[in-house]
Tab-separated table of C-alpha atoms in Angstrom:
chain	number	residue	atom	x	y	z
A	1	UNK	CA	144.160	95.745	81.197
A	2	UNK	CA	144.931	98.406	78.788
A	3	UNK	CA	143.833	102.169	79.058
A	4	UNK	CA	140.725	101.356	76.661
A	5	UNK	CA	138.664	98.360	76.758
A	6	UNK	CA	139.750	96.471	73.680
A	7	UNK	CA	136.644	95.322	72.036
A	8	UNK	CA	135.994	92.279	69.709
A	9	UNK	CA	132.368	91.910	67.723
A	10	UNK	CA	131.407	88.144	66.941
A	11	UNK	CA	128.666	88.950	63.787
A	12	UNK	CA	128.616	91.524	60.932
A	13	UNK	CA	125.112	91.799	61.182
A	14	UNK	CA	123.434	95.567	60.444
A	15	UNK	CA	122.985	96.448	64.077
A	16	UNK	CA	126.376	96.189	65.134
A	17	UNK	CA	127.744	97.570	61.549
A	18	UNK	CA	125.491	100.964	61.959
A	19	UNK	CA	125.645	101.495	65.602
A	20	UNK	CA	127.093	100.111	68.026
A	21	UNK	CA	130.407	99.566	66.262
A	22	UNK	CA	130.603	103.149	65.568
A	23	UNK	CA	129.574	104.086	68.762
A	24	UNK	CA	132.543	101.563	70.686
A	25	UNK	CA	134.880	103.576	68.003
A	26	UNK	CA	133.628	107.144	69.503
A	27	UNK	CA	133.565	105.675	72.761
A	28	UNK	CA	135.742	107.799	75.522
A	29	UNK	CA	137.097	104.100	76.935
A	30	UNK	CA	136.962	101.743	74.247
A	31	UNK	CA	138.470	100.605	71.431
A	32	UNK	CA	137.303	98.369	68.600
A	33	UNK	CA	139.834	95.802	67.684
A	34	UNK	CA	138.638	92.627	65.678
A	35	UNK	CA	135.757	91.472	64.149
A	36	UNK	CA	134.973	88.104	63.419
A	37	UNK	CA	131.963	86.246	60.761
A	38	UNK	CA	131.532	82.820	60.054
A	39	UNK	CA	132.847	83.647	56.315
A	40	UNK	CA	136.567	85.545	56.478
A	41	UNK	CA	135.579	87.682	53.364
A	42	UNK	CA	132.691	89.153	55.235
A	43	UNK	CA	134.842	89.950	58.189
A	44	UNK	CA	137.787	91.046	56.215
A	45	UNK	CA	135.125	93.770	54.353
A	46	UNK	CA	133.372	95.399	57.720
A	47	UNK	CA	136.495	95.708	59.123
A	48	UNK	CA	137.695	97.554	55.699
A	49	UNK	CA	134.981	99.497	56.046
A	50	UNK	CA	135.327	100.257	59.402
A	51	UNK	CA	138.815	100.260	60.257
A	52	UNK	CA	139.007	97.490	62.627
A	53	UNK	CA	142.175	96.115	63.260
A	54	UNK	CA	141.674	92.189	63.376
A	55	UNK	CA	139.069	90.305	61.020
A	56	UNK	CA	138.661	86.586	61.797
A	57	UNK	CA	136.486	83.739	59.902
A	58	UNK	CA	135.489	82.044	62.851
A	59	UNK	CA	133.812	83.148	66.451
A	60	UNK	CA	136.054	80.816	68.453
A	61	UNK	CA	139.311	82.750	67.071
A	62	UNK	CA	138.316	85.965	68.127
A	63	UNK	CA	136.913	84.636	71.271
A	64	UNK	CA	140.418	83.418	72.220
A	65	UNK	CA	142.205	86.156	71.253
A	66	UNK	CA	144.143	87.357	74.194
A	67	UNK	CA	144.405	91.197	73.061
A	68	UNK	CA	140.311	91.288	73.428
A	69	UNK	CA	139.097	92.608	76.768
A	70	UNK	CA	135.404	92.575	76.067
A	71	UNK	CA	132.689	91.137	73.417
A	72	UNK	CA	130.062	92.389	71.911
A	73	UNK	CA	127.335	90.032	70.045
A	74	UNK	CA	124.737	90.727	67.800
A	75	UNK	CA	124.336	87.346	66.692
A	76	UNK	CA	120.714	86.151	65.917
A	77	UNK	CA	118.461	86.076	68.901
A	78	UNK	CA	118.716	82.212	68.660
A	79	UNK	CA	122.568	82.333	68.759
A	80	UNK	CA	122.589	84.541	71.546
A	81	UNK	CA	122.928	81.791	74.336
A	82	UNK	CA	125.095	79.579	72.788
A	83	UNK	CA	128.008	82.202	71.847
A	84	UNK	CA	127.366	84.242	74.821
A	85	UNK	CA	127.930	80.978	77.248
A	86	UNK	CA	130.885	80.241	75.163
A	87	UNK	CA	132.579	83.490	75.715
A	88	UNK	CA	131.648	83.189	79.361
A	89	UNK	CA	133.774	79.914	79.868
A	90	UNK	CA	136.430	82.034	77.970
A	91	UNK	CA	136.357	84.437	80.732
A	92	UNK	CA	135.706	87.265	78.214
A	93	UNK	CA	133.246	89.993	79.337
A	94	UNK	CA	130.484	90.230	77.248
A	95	UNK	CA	127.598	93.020	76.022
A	96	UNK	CA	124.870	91.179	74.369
A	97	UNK	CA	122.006	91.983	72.430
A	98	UNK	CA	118.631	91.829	73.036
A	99	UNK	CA	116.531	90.241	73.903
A	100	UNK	CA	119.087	88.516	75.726
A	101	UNK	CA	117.786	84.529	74.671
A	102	UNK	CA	114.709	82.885	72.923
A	103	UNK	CA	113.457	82.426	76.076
A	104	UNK	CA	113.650	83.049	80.078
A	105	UNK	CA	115.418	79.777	80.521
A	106	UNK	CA	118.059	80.355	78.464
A	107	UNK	CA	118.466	83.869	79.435
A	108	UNK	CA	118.902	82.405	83.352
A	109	UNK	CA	121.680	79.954	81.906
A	110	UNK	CA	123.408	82.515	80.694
A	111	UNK	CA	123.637	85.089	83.358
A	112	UNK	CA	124.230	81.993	85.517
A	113	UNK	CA	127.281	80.836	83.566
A	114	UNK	CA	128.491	84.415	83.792
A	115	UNK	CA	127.833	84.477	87.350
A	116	UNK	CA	129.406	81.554	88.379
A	117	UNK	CA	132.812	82.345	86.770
A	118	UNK	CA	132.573	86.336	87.972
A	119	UNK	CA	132.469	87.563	84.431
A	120	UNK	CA	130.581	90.661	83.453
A	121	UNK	CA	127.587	90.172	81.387
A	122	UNK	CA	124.775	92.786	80.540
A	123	UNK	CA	121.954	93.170	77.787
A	124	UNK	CA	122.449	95.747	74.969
A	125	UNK	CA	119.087	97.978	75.829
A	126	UNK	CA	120.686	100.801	74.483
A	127	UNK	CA	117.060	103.346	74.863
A	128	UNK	CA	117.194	103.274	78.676
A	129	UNK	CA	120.590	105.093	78.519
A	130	UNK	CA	119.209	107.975	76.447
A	131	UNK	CA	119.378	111.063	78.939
A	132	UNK	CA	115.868	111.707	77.882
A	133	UNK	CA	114.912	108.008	79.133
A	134	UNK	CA	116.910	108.786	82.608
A	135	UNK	CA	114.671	112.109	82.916
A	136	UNK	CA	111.536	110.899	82.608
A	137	UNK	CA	112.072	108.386	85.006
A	138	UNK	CA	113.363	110.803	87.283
A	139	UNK	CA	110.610	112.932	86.063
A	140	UNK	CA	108.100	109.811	87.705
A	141	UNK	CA	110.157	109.151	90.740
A	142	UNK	CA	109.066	112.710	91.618
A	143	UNK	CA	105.896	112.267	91.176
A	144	UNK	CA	105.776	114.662	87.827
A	145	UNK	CA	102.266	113.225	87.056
A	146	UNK	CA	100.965	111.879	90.478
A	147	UNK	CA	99.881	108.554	90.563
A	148	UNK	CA	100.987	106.508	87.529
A	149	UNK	CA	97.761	105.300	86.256
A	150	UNK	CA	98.359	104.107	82.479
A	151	UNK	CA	101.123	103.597	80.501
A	152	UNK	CA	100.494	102.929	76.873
A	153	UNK	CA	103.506	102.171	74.129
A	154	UNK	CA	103.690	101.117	70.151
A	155	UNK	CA	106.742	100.632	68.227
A	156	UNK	CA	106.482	99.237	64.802
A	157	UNK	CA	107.416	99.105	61.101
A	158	UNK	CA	106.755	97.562	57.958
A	159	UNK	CA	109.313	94.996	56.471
A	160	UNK	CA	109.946	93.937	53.377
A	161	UNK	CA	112.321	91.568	52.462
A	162	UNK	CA	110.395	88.100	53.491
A	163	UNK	CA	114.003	86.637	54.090
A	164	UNK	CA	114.756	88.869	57.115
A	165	UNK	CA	115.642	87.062	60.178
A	166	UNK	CA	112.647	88.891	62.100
A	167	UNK	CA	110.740	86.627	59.996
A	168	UNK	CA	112.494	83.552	61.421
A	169	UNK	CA	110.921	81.139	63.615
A	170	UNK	CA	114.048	79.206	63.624
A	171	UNK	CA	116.289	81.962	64.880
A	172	UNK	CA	113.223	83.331	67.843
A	173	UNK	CA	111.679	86.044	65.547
A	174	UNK	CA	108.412	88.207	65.770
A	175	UNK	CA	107.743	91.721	66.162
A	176	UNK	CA	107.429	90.724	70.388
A	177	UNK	CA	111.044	89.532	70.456
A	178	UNK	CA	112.387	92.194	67.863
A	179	UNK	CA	110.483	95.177	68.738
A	180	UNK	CA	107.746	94.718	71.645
A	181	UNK	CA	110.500	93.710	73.834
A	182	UNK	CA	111.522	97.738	74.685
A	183	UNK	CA	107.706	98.141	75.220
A	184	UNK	CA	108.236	95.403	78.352
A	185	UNK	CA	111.110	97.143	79.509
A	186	UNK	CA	110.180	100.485	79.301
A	187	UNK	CA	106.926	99.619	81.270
A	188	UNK	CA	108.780	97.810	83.893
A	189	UNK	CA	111.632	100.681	83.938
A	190	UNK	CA	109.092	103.593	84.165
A	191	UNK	CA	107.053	101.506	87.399
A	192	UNK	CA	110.059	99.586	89.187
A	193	UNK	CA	108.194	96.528	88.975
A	194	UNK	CA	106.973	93.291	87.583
A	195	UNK	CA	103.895	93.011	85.987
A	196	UNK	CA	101.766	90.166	88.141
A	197	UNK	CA	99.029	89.454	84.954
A	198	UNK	CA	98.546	89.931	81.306
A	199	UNK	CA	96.804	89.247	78.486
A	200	UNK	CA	98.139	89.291	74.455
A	201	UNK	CA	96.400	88.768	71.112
A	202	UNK	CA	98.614	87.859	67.810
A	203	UNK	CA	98.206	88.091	64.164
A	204	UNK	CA	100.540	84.843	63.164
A	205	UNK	CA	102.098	84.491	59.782
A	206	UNK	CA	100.700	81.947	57.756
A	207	UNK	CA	104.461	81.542	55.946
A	208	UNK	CA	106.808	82.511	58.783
A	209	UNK	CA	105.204	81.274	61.906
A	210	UNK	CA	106.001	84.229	63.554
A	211	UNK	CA	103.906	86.451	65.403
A	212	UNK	CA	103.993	89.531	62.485
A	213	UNK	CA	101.578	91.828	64.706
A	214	UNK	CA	100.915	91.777	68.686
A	215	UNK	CA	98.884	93.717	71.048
A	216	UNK	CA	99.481	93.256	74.971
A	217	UNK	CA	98.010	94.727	78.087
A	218	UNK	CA	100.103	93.966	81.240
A	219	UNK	CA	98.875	94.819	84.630
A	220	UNK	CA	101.191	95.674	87.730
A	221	UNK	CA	101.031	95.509	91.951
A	222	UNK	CA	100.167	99.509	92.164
A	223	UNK	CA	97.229	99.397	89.690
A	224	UNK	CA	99.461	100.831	86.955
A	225	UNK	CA	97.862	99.426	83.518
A	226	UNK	CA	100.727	99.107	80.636
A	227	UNK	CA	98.970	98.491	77.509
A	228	UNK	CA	101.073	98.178	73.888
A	229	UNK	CA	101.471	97.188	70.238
A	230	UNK	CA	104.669	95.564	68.354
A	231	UNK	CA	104.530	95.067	64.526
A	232	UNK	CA	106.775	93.950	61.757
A	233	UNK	CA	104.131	95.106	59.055
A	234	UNK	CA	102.381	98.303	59.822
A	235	UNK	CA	103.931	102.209	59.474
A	236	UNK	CA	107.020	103.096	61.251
A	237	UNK	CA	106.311	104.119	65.077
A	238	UNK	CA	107.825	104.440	68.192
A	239	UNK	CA	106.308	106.769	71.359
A	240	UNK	CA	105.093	106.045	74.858
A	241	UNK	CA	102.826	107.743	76.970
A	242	UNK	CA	102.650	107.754	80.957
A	243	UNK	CA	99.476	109.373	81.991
A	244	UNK	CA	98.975	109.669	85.849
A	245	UNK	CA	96.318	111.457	88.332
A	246	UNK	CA	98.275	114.947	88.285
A	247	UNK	CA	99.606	114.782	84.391
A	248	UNK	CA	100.923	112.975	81.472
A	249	UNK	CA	104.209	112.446	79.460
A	250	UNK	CA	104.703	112.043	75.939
A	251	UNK	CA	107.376	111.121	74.653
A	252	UNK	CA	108.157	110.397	70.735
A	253	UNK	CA	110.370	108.627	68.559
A	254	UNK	CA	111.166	107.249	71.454
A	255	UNK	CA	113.396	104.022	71.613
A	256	UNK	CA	116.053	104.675	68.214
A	257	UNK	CA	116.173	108.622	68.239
A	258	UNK	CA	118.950	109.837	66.115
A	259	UNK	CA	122.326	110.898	67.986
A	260	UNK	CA	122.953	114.045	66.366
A	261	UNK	CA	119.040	115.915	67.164
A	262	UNK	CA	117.647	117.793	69.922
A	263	UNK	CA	114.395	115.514	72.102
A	264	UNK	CA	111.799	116.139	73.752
A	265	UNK	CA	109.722	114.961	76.867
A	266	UNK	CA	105.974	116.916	76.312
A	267	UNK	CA	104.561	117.544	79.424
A	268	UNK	CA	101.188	117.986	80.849
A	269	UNK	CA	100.957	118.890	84.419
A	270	UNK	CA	97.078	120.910	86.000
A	271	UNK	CA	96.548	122.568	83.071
A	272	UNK	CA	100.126	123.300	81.755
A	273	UNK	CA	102.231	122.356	79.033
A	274	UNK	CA	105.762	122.275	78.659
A	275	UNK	CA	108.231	120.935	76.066
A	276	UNK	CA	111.487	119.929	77.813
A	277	UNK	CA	113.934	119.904	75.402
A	278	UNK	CA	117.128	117.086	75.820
A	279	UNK	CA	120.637	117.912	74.308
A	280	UNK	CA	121.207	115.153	71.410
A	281	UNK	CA	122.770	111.995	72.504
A	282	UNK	CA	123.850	108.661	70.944
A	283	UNK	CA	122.421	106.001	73.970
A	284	UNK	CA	124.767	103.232	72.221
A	285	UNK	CA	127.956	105.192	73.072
A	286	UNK	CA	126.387	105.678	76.655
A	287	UNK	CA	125.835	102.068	76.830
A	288	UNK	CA	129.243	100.716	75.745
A	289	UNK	CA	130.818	103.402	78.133
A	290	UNK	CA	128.998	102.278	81.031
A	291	UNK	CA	130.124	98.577	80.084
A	292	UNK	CA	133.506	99.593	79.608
A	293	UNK	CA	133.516	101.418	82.770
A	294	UNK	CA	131.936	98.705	84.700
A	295	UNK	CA	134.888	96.351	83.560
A	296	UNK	CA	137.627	98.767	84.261
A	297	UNK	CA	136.752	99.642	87.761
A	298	UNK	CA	135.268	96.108	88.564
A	299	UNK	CA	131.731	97.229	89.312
A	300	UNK	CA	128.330	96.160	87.989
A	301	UNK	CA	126.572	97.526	84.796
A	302	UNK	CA	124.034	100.172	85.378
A	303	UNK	CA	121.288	97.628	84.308
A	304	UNK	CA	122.199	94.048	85.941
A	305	UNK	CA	121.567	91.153	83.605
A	306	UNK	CA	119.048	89.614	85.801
A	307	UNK	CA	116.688	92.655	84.198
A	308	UNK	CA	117.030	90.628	80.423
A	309	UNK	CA	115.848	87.639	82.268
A	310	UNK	CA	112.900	89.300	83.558
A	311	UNK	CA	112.020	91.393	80.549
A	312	UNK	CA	111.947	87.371	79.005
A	313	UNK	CA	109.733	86.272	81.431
A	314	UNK	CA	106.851	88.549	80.699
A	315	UNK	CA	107.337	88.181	77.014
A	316	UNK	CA	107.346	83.811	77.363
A	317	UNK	CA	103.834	84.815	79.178
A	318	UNK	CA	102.601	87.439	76.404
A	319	UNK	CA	103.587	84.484	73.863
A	320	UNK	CA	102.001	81.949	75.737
A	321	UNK	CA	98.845	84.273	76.339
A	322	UNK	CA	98.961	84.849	72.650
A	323	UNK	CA	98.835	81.248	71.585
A	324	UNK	CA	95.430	80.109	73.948
């Protein structure tokens, strides 16, 4: 294997254009080295853009390149299986977004297929990487607020082109799969565990048959109530806030902060405040490192794959809850 993990993209969609492609570029152990669409033209012009190497006008040519070490894909969240099982029985290692499937079943088939040939596989949750993410978990572990009592999360925003895939029911859309899905995680991250109930309420589209707004309360083993809201039509948003018998934790613009600014974790602890303040970091450059790191020294990924699977469980139960 070469010096730098040699990666290859199957998708030109906006995700992997404006992040995570630049961030495999500025990686420390990567390098980005095709590209691939269904339609040649639309590979051939990212990679202009971009400088990548190799376009292709098909996923199956850039899955069996040989020069390709690794594979990252942002397909559509209904794609995600299929493509991702495919470039397991290539052998190719493979980073893929979330949520990992439409639903837990498919998520289990792939990390199975993956499994079962010894190829590494792991979910692109890029927010968990952020330094600031790590602290406040550590922050928890240490028992910064006492015992963890409530956890309560939103992350929303409005769109507005009606043809946007979010809006798909065809390709798994919904603010829940899209957006509420780092809510989910970052409860279960923050506790350590699996939530054992839960209840959900949904505004559905009349036009997309999506659920377009969600509101979810899960409820955990310790006691620990997580209680959140995903939209795909209301103001831009994104905080938690952990609030425990000693103290609470804010935290905002939480999941996508920007790369190049300072963050914060606000702190409430008996009485005091503090603002810890967290050098800026780009969490998708984090992420791909760790990946690429993980390949080249034949170890797991910090988050193991199993995770997606569960973070697909609760959120088949939240839909289902949703729908009664």
């Amino acid at each position: 294997m070469a010096d730098k993990i040699r990666w290859g993209v199957i998708s030109t969609a906006n995700i992997g254009r404006k992040r995570v492609l630049p961030a495999i570029q500025q990686s420390r152990n990567g390098e980005l080295v095709a590209i691939a669409s269904r339609n040649l033209d639309s590979a051939q012009a990212v990679a202009d853009e971009l400088g990548i190497p190799k376009a292709y006008g098909s996923y199956e040519a850039l899955i069996a390149d040989p020069d390709i070490d690794a594979i990252y894909n942002p397909l559509p969240n209904s794609l995600h299986a299929e493509w991702s099982i495919k470039c397991a029985e290539a052998g190719k290692p493979t980073l893929c977004e979330k949520p990992l499937a439409s639903d837990a079943a498919e998520a289990q088939t792939m990390v199975d297929a993956f499994a079962e040939r010894g190829v590494l596989f792991a979910e692109a949750f890029m927010w968990r990487f952020h330094p600031r993410s790590q602290r406040v978990k550590q922050m928890l572990d240490d028992g910064a607020v006492g015992d963890v009592h409530v956890i309560s999360a939103t992350f929303s925003f409005r769109l507005s082109d009606e043809s946007n895939i979010r809006l798909s029911k065809a390709l798994a859309g919904g603010s829940l799969m899209d957006v509420g899905c780092y809510c989910i995680n970052a409860a279960r991250f923050f506790t350590g565990e699996e939530p054992i109930d839960g209840q959900a309420f949904a505004d559905w589209g009349a036009t997309t048959g999506v659920e377009e707004r969600l509101t979810a309360i899960l409820r955990f083993e310790s006691g620990v109530i997580a209680h959140f809201d995903s939209s795909l039509r209301s103001q831009k948003t994104h905080q938690y806030e952990i609030r425990g018998s000693k103290g609470r934790i804010l935290v905002e613009d939480s999941f996508v902060p920007e790369a190049s600014v300072e963050t914060v974790i606000r702190y409430w602890h008996e009485g005091s405040y503090e603002a810890i303040k967290i050098d800026p970091a780009n969490h998708y450059q984090i992420m791909v490192e760790d990946f690429a790191d993980a390949l080249s020294n034949n170890r797991p990924p910090k988050f193991l794959p199993q995770d997606g699977v569960n973070n697909m469980k609760v959120i088949d139960m939240l839909l289902a809850k949703a729908r009664e």
